[in-house]
mmCIF file with all atom_site columns, C-alpha atoms in Angstrom:
data_model
loop_
_atom_site.group_PDB
_atom_site.id
_atom_site.type_symbol
_atom_site.label_atom_id
_atom_site.label_alt_id
_atom_site.label_comp_id
_atom_site.label_asym_id
_atom_site.label_entity_id
_atom_site.label_seq_id
_atom_site.pdbx_PDB_ins_code
_atom_site.Cartn_x
_atom_site.Cartn_y
_atom_site.Cartn_z
_atom_site.occupancy
_atom_site.B_iso_or_equiv
_atom_site.pdbx_formal_charge
_atom_site.auth_seq_id
_atom_site.auth_comp_id
_atom_site.auth_asym_id
_atom_site.auth_atom_id
_atom_site.pdbx_PDB_model_num
ATOM 1   C CA . MET A 1 1   ? -46.492 -66.923 59.827 1.00 74.00 ? 1   MET A CA 1
ATOM 2   C CA . GLU A 1 2   ? -44.065 -65.605 62.410 1.00 77.00 ? 2   GLU A CA 1
ATOM 3   C CA . LEU A 1 3   ? -41.628 -62.736 62.155 1.00 86.00 ? 3   LEU A CA 1
ATOM 4   C CA . THR A 1 4   ? -38.798 -64.515 63.949 1.00 87.00 ? 4   THR A CA 1
ATOM 5   C CA . ALA A 1 5   ? -36.098 -62.631 62.015 1.00 92.00 ? 5   ALA A CA 1
ATOM 6   C CA . VAL A 1 6   ? -37.425 -59.234 63.136 1.00 95.00 ? 6   VAL A CA 1
ATOM 7   C CA . GLN A 1 7   ? -35.878 -58.467 66.511 1.00 96.00 ? 7   GLN A CA 1
ATOM 8   C CA . VAL A 1 8   ? -36.270 -55.649 69.036 1.00 97.00 ? 8   VAL A CA 1
ATOM 9   C CA . GLY A 1 9   ? -33.392 -53.211 68.613 1.00 98.00 ? 9   GLY A CA 1
ATOM 10  C CA . LEU A 1 10  ? -33.204 -53.532 64.814 1.00 98.00 ? 10  LEU A CA 1
ATOM 11  C CA . LYS A 1 11  ? -32.488 -50.060 63.360 1.00 98.00 ? 11  LYS A CA 1
ATOM 12  C CA . ASN A 1 12  ? -32.428 -48.379 59.974 1.00 98.00 ? 12  ASN A CA 1
ATOM 13  C CA . THR A 1 13  ? -31.620 -44.856 58.822 1.00 98.00 ? 13  THR A CA 1
ATOM 14  C CA . VAL A 1 14  ? -32.523 -43.089 55.572 1.00 98.00 ? 14  VAL A CA 1
ATOM 15  C CA . SER A 1 15  ? -31.967 -39.507 54.472 1.00 98.00 ? 15  SER A CA 1
ATOM 16  C CA . GLU A 1 16  ? -32.976 -36.956 51.876 1.00 98.00 ? 16  GLU A CA 1
ATOM 17  C CA . GLU A 1 17  ? -32.266 -33.354 50.960 1.00 98.00 ? 17  GLU A CA 1
ATOM 18  C CA . VAL A 1 18  ? -34.920 -30.771 51.678 1.00 98.00 ? 18  VAL A CA 1
ATOM 19  C CA . THR A 1 19  ? -35.910 -29.519 48.237 1.00 98.00 ? 19  THR A CA 1
ATOM 20  C CA . GLU A 1 20  ? -38.584 -27.043 47.211 1.00 98.00 ? 20  GLU A CA 1
ATOM 21  C CA . ALA A 1 21  ? -40.809 -30.015 46.250 1.00 98.00 ? 21  ALA A CA 1
ATOM 22  C CA . ARG A 1 22  ? -40.641 -31.301 49.846 1.00 98.00 ? 22  ARG A CA 1
ATOM 23  C CA . THR A 1 23  ? -41.755 -28.064 51.472 1.00 98.00 ? 23  THR A CA 1
ATOM 24  C CA . ALA A 1 24  ? -45.056 -27.502 53.228 1.00 98.00 ? 24  ALA A CA 1
ATOM 25  C CA . ARG A 1 25  ? -45.955 -24.892 50.636 1.00 98.00 ? 25  ARG A CA 1
ATOM 26  C CA . ALA A 1 26  ? -45.352 -27.278 47.710 1.00 98.00 ? 26  ALA A CA 1
ATOM 27  C CA . MET A 1 27  ? -47.031 -30.276 49.351 1.00 98.00 ? 27  MET A CA 1
ATOM 28  C CA . GLY A 1 28  ? -50.092 -28.315 50.445 1.00 98.00 ? 28  GLY A CA 1
ATOM 29  C CA . SER A 1 29  ? -49.648 -28.950 54.165 1.00 97.00 ? 29  SER A CA 1
ATOM 30  C CA . GLY A 1 30  ? -48.836 -25.338 54.992 1.00 97.00 ? 30  GLY A CA 1
ATOM 31  C CA . SER A 1 31  ? -47.813 -22.030 53.492 1.00 98.00 ? 31  SER A CA 1
ATOM 32  C CA . LEU A 1 32  ? -44.116 -21.824 54.335 1.00 98.00 ? 32  LEU A CA 1
ATOM 33  C CA . PRO A 1 33  ? -41.059 -22.986 52.359 1.00 98.00 ? 33  PRO A CA 1
ATOM 34  C CA . VAL A 1 34  ? -39.799 -25.391 55.063 1.00 98.00 ? 34  VAL A CA 1
ATOM 35  C CA . TYR A 1 35  ? -39.662 -29.204 55.221 1.00 98.00 ? 35  TYR A CA 1
ATOM 36  C CA . ALA A 1 36  ? -43.212 -30.543 55.220 1.00 98.00 ? 36  ALA A CA 1
ATOM 37  C CA . THR A 1 37  ? -44.598 -32.784 57.923 1.00 98.00 ? 37  THR A CA 1
ATOM 38  C CA . PRO A 1 38  ? -45.892 -35.231 55.255 1.00 98.00 ? 38  PRO A CA 1
ATOM 39  C CA . ALA A 1 39  ? -42.356 -35.462 53.834 1.00 98.00 ? 39  ALA A CA 1
ATOM 40  C CA . MET A 1 40  ? -40.947 -36.160 57.298 1.00 98.00 ? 40  MET A CA 1
ATOM 41  C CA . THR A 1 41  ? -43.518 -38.842 58.058 1.00 98.00 ? 41  THR A CA 1
ATOM 42  C CA . CYS A 1 42  ? -42.890 -40.471 54.679 1.00 98.00 ? 42  CYS A CA 1
ATOM 43  C CA . LEU A 1 43  ? -39.163 -40.590 55.401 1.00 98.00 ? 43  LEU A CA 1
ATOM 44  C CA . MET A 1 44  ? -39.838 -42.098 58.838 1.00 98.00 ? 44  MET A CA 1
ATOM 45  C CA . GLU A 1 45  ? -42.064 -44.747 57.282 1.00 98.00 ? 45  GLU A CA 1
ATOM 46  C CA . LYS A 1 46  ? -39.425 -45.476 54.634 1.00 98.00 ? 46  LYS A CA 1
ATOM 47  C CA . ALA A 1 47  ? -36.831 -46.084 57.361 1.00 98.00 ? 47  ALA A CA 1
ATOM 48  C CA . ALA A 1 48  ? -39.160 -48.558 59.075 1.00 98.00 ? 48  ALA A CA 1
ATOM 49  C CA . THR A 1 49  ? -40.182 -50.297 55.851 1.00 98.00 ? 49  THR A CA 1
ATOM 50  C CA . GLU A 1 50  ? -36.617 -50.805 54.722 1.00 98.00 ? 50  GLU A CA 1
ATOM 51  C CA . ALA A 1 51  ? -35.564 -52.038 58.166 1.00 98.00 ? 51  ALA A CA 1
ATOM 52  C CA . VAL A 1 52  ? -37.750 -55.138 57.945 1.00 98.00 ? 52  VAL A CA 1
ATOM 53  C CA . GLU A 1 53  ? -38.561 -55.724 54.260 1.00 96.00 ? 53  GLU A CA 1
ATOM 54  C CA . ALA A 1 54  ? -35.784 -58.261 53.696 1.00 95.00 ? 54  ALA A CA 1
ATOM 55  C CA . LEU A 1 55  ? -36.732 -60.119 56.890 1.00 96.00 ? 55  LEU A CA 1
ATOM 56  C CA . VAL A 1 56  ? -40.347 -61.006 56.074 1.00 95.00 ? 56  VAL A CA 1
ATOM 57  C CA . PRO A 1 57  ? -41.086 -64.308 54.301 1.00 93.00 ? 57  PRO A CA 1
ATOM 58  C CA . GLU A 1 58  ? -41.217 -64.577 50.505 1.00 94.00 ? 58  GLU A CA 1
ATOM 59  C CA . GLY A 1 59  ? -44.569 -63.300 49.211 1.00 96.00 ? 59  GLY A CA 1
ATOM 60  C CA . TRP A 1 60  ? -45.094 -61.090 52.262 1.00 97.00 ? 60  TRP A CA 1
ATOM 61  C CA . THR A 1 61  ? -44.548 -57.406 52.964 1.00 97.00 ? 61  THR A CA 1
ATOM 62  C CA . THR A 1 62  ? -45.447 -54.918 55.681 1.00 98.00 ? 62  THR A CA 1
ATOM 63  C CA . VAL A 1 63  ? -48.008 -52.132 55.526 1.00 98.00 ? 63  VAL A CA 1
ATOM 64  C CA . GLY A 1 64  ? -48.248 -49.109 57.766 1.00 98.00 ? 64  GLY A CA 1
ATOM 65  C CA . ILE A 1 65  ? -51.220 -49.171 60.129 1.00 98.00 ? 65  ILE A CA 1
ATOM 66  C CA . SER A 1 66  ? -50.491 -46.213 62.413 1.00 98.00 ? 66  SER A CA 1
ATOM 67  C CA . LEU A 1 67  ? -48.140 -43.287 62.724 1.00 98.00 ? 67  LEU A CA 1
ATOM 68  C CA . HIS A 1 68  ? -48.129 -40.832 65.628 1.00 98.00 ? 68  HIS A CA 1
ATOM 69  C CA . VAL A 1 69  ? -45.558 -38.046 65.365 1.00 98.00 ? 69  VAL A CA 1
ATOM 70  C CA . ALA A 1 70  ? -44.648 -34.613 66.612 1.00 98.00 ? 70  ALA A CA 1
ATOM 71  C CA . HIS A 1 71  ? -42.854 -32.335 64.138 1.00 98.00 ? 71  HIS A CA 1
ATOM 72  C CA . THR A 1 72  ? -40.928 -30.134 66.544 1.00 98.00 ? 72  THR A CA 1
ATOM 73  C CA . ALA A 1 73  ? -38.568 -27.973 64.470 1.00 98.00 ? 73  ALA A CA 1
ATOM 74  C CA . ALA A 1 74  ? -38.498 -26.366 61.027 1.00 98.00 ? 74  ALA A CA 1
ATOM 75  C CA . THR A 1 75  ? -35.880 -27.271 58.418 1.00 98.00 ? 75  THR A CA 1
ATOM 76  C CA . PRO A 1 76  ? -35.133 -24.951 55.473 1.00 98.00 ? 76  PRO A CA 1
ATOM 77  C CA . VAL A 1 77  ? -34.491 -25.958 51.871 1.00 98.00 ? 77  VAL A CA 1
ATOM 78  C CA . GLY A 1 78  ? -30.945 -27.138 51.296 1.00 98.00 ? 78  GLY A CA 1
ATOM 79  C CA . LEU A 1 79  ? -30.386 -29.074 54.515 1.00 98.00 ? 79  LEU A CA 1
ATOM 80  C CA . THR A 1 80  ? -30.447 -32.862 54.779 1.00 98.00 ? 80  THR A CA 1
ATOM 81  C CA . VAL A 1 81  ? -32.953 -34.711 56.944 1.00 98.00 ? 81  VAL A CA 1
ATOM 82  C CA . ARG A 1 82  ? -32.352 -38.215 58.216 1.00 98.00 ? 82  ARG A CA 1
ATOM 83  C CA . ALA A 1 83  ? -34.957 -40.495 59.726 1.00 98.00 ? 83  ALA A CA 1
ATOM 84  C CA . GLU A 1 84  ? -34.266 -43.398 62.035 1.00 98.00 ? 84  GLU A CA 1
ATOM 85  C CA . ALA A 1 85  ? -36.573 -46.293 62.845 1.00 98.00 ? 85  ALA A CA 1
ATOM 86  C CA . GLU A 1 86  ? -35.962 -48.771 65.663 1.00 98.00 ? 86  GLU A CA 1
ATOM 87  C CA . VAL A 1 87  ? -38.028 -51.871 66.353 1.00 98.00 ? 87  VAL A CA 1
ATOM 88  C CA . THR A 1 88  ? -39.322 -51.668 69.938 1.00 98.00 ? 88  THR A CA 1
ATOM 89  C CA . ALA A 1 89  ? -41.749 -54.621 69.887 1.00 98.00 ? 89  ALA A CA 1
ATOM 90  C CA . VAL A 1 90  ? -42.959 -57.488 67.728 1.00 97.00 ? 90  VAL A CA 1
ATOM 91  C CA . GLU A 1 91  ? -46.468 -58.730 68.527 1.00 96.00 ? 91  GLU A CA 1
ATOM 92  C CA . GLY A 1 92  ? -47.424 -61.522 66.161 1.00 95.00 ? 92  GLY A CA 1
ATOM 93  C CA . ARG A 1 93  ? -47.527 -59.899 62.718 1.00 96.00 ? 93  ARG A CA 1
ATOM 94  C CA . LYS A 1 94  ? -47.412 -56.334 64.137 1.00 97.00 ? 94  LYS A CA 1
ATOM 95  C CA . ILE A 1 95  ? -44.084 -54.515 64.369 1.00 98.00 ? 95  ILE A CA 1
ATOM 96  C CA . ILE A 1 96  ? -43.797 -51.393 66.534 1.00 98.00 ? 96  ILE A CA 1
ATOM 97  C CA . PHE A 1 97  ? -41.116 -48.768 65.921 1.00 98.00 ? 97  PHE A CA 1
ATOM 98  C CA . THR A 1 98  ? -39.835 -45.610 67.532 1.00 98.00 ? 98  THR A CA 1
ATOM 99  C CA . VAL A 1 99  ? -39.153 -43.108 64.753 1.00 98.00 ? 99  VAL A CA 1
ATOM 100 C CA . ARG A 1 100 ? -37.065 -39.948 64.897 1.00 98.00 ? 100 ARG A CA 1
ATOM 101 C CA . ALA A 1 101 ? -36.003 -37.337 62.363 1.00 98.00 ? 101 ALA A CA 1
ATOM 102 C CA . TYR A 1 102 ? -33.014 -35.009 62.466 1.00 98.00 ? 102 TYR A CA 1
ATOM 103 C CA . ASP A 1 103 ? -31.571 -32.172 60.434 1.00 98.00 ? 103 ASP A CA 1
ATOM 104 C CA . ASP A 1 104 ? -28.052 -30.761 60.667 1.00 95.00 ? 104 ASP A CA 1
ATOM 105 C CA . GLN A 1 105 ? -28.967 -28.884 63.857 1.00 96.00 ? 105 GLN A CA 1
ATOM 106 C CA . GLY A 1 106 ? -30.652 -31.695 65.811 1.00 98.00 ? 106 GLY A CA 1
ATOM 107 C CA . GLU A 1 107 ? -33.918 -33.565 66.283 1.00 98.00 ? 107 GLU A CA 1
ATOM 108 C CA . ILE A 1 108 ? -36.910 -32.246 64.331 1.00 98.00 ? 108 ILE A CA 1
ATOM 109 C CA . GLY A 1 109 ? -39.467 -35.001 64.938 1.00 98.00 ? 109 GLY A CA 1
ATOM 110 C CA . VAL A 1 110 ? -40.264 -38.024 67.056 1.00 98.00 ? 110 VAL A CA 1
ATOM 111 C CA . GLY A 1 111 ? -43.006 -40.598 67.290 1.00 98.00 ? 111 GLY A CA 1
ATOM 112 C CA . SER A 1 112 ? -44.160 -44.180 66.982 1.00 98.00 ? 112 SER A CA 1
ATOM 113 C CA . HIS A 1 113 ? -45.072 -46.245 63.954 1.00 98.00 ? 113 HIS A CA 1
ATOM 114 C CA . GLU A 1 114 ? -46.756 -49.625 63.550 1.00 98.00 ? 114 GLU A CA 1
ATOM 115 C CA . ARG A 1 115 ? -46.525 -51.929 60.553 1.00 98.00 ? 115 ARG A CA 1
ATOM 116 C CA . PHE A 1 116 ? -48.369 -55.191 59.934 1.00 98.00 ? 116 PHE A CA 1
ATOM 117 C CA . ALA A 1 117 ? -47.096 -58.145 57.908 1.00 97.00 ? 117 ALA A CA 1
ATOM 118 C CA . VAL A 1 118 ? -49.460 -59.179 55.105 1.00 97.00 ? 118 VAL A CA 1
ATOM 119 C CA . ALA A 1 119 ? -49.458 -61.706 52.285 1.00 97.00 ? 119 ALA A CA 1
ATOM 120 C CA . LYS A 1 120 ? -49.043 -59.522 49.175 1.00 97.00 ? 120 LYS A CA 1
ATOM 121 C CA . GLU A 1 121 ? -51.482 -61.320 46.844 1.00 97.00 ? 121 GLU A CA 1
ATOM 122 C CA . LYS A 1 122 ? -54.229 -61.677 49.456 1.00 97.00 ? 122 LYS A CA 1
ATOM 123 C CA . PHE A 1 123 ? -53.863 -58.016 50.469 1.00 97.00 ? 123 PHE A CA 1
ATOM 124 C CA . LEU A 1 124 ? -54.006 -56.772 46.861 1.00 96.00 ? 124 LEU A CA 1
ATOM 125 C CA . ALA A 1 125 ? -56.983 -59.017 46.044 1.00 96.00 ? 125 ALA A CA 1
ATOM 126 C CA . LYS A 1 126 ? -58.907 -57.599 48.998 1.00 95.00 ? 126 LYS A CA 1
ATOM 127 C CA . ALA A 1 127 ? -58.110 -54.050 47.867 1.00 95.00 ? 127 ALA A CA 1
ATOM 128 C CA . ALA A 1 128 ? -59.095 -54.801 44.259 1.00 95.00 ? 128 ALA A CA 1
ATOM 129 C CA . ALA A 1 129 ? -62.418 -56.266 45.395 1.00 95.00 ? 129 ALA A CA 1
ATOM 130 C CA . LYS A 1 130 ? -63.466 -52.764 46.471 1.00 94.00 ? 130 LYS A CA 1
ATOM 131 C CA . VAL A 1 131 ? -63.812 -51.665 42.839 1.00 92.00 ? 131 VAL A CA 1
ATOM 132 C CA . GLN A 1 132 ? -65.424 -54.816 41.460 1.00 80.00 ? 132 GLN A CA 1
ATOM 133 C CA . HIS A 1 133 ? -69.172 -54.718 40.983 1.00 62.00 ? 133 HIS A CA 1
#
């Protein structure tokens, strides 16, 4: 299986409002009512996932295998955050992205993300085998 449709330079952007439920305090990743790092990384991963999902073969998907980010600025409740993912390399079934997040005032996070193409049924069967006795 080759990911010939996934090309370097492919980009996708997603966004969400910072709500109380997406704060560090609510998510348990800190004590302050500002946008949580786990929420930011989830949005970054969503941007990457959606960028390539329609380009993988039928019966396949991608799964995240690494995410390295710096969360560099706080965002209060009420603002909108957008995350961008750009494909920077395709190595066999591995896709490498640069990911960035922004609020209304500028960049709030940056990093890299890797996803790996897997056959859905085989992947789920392997996971399910962990609970079989």
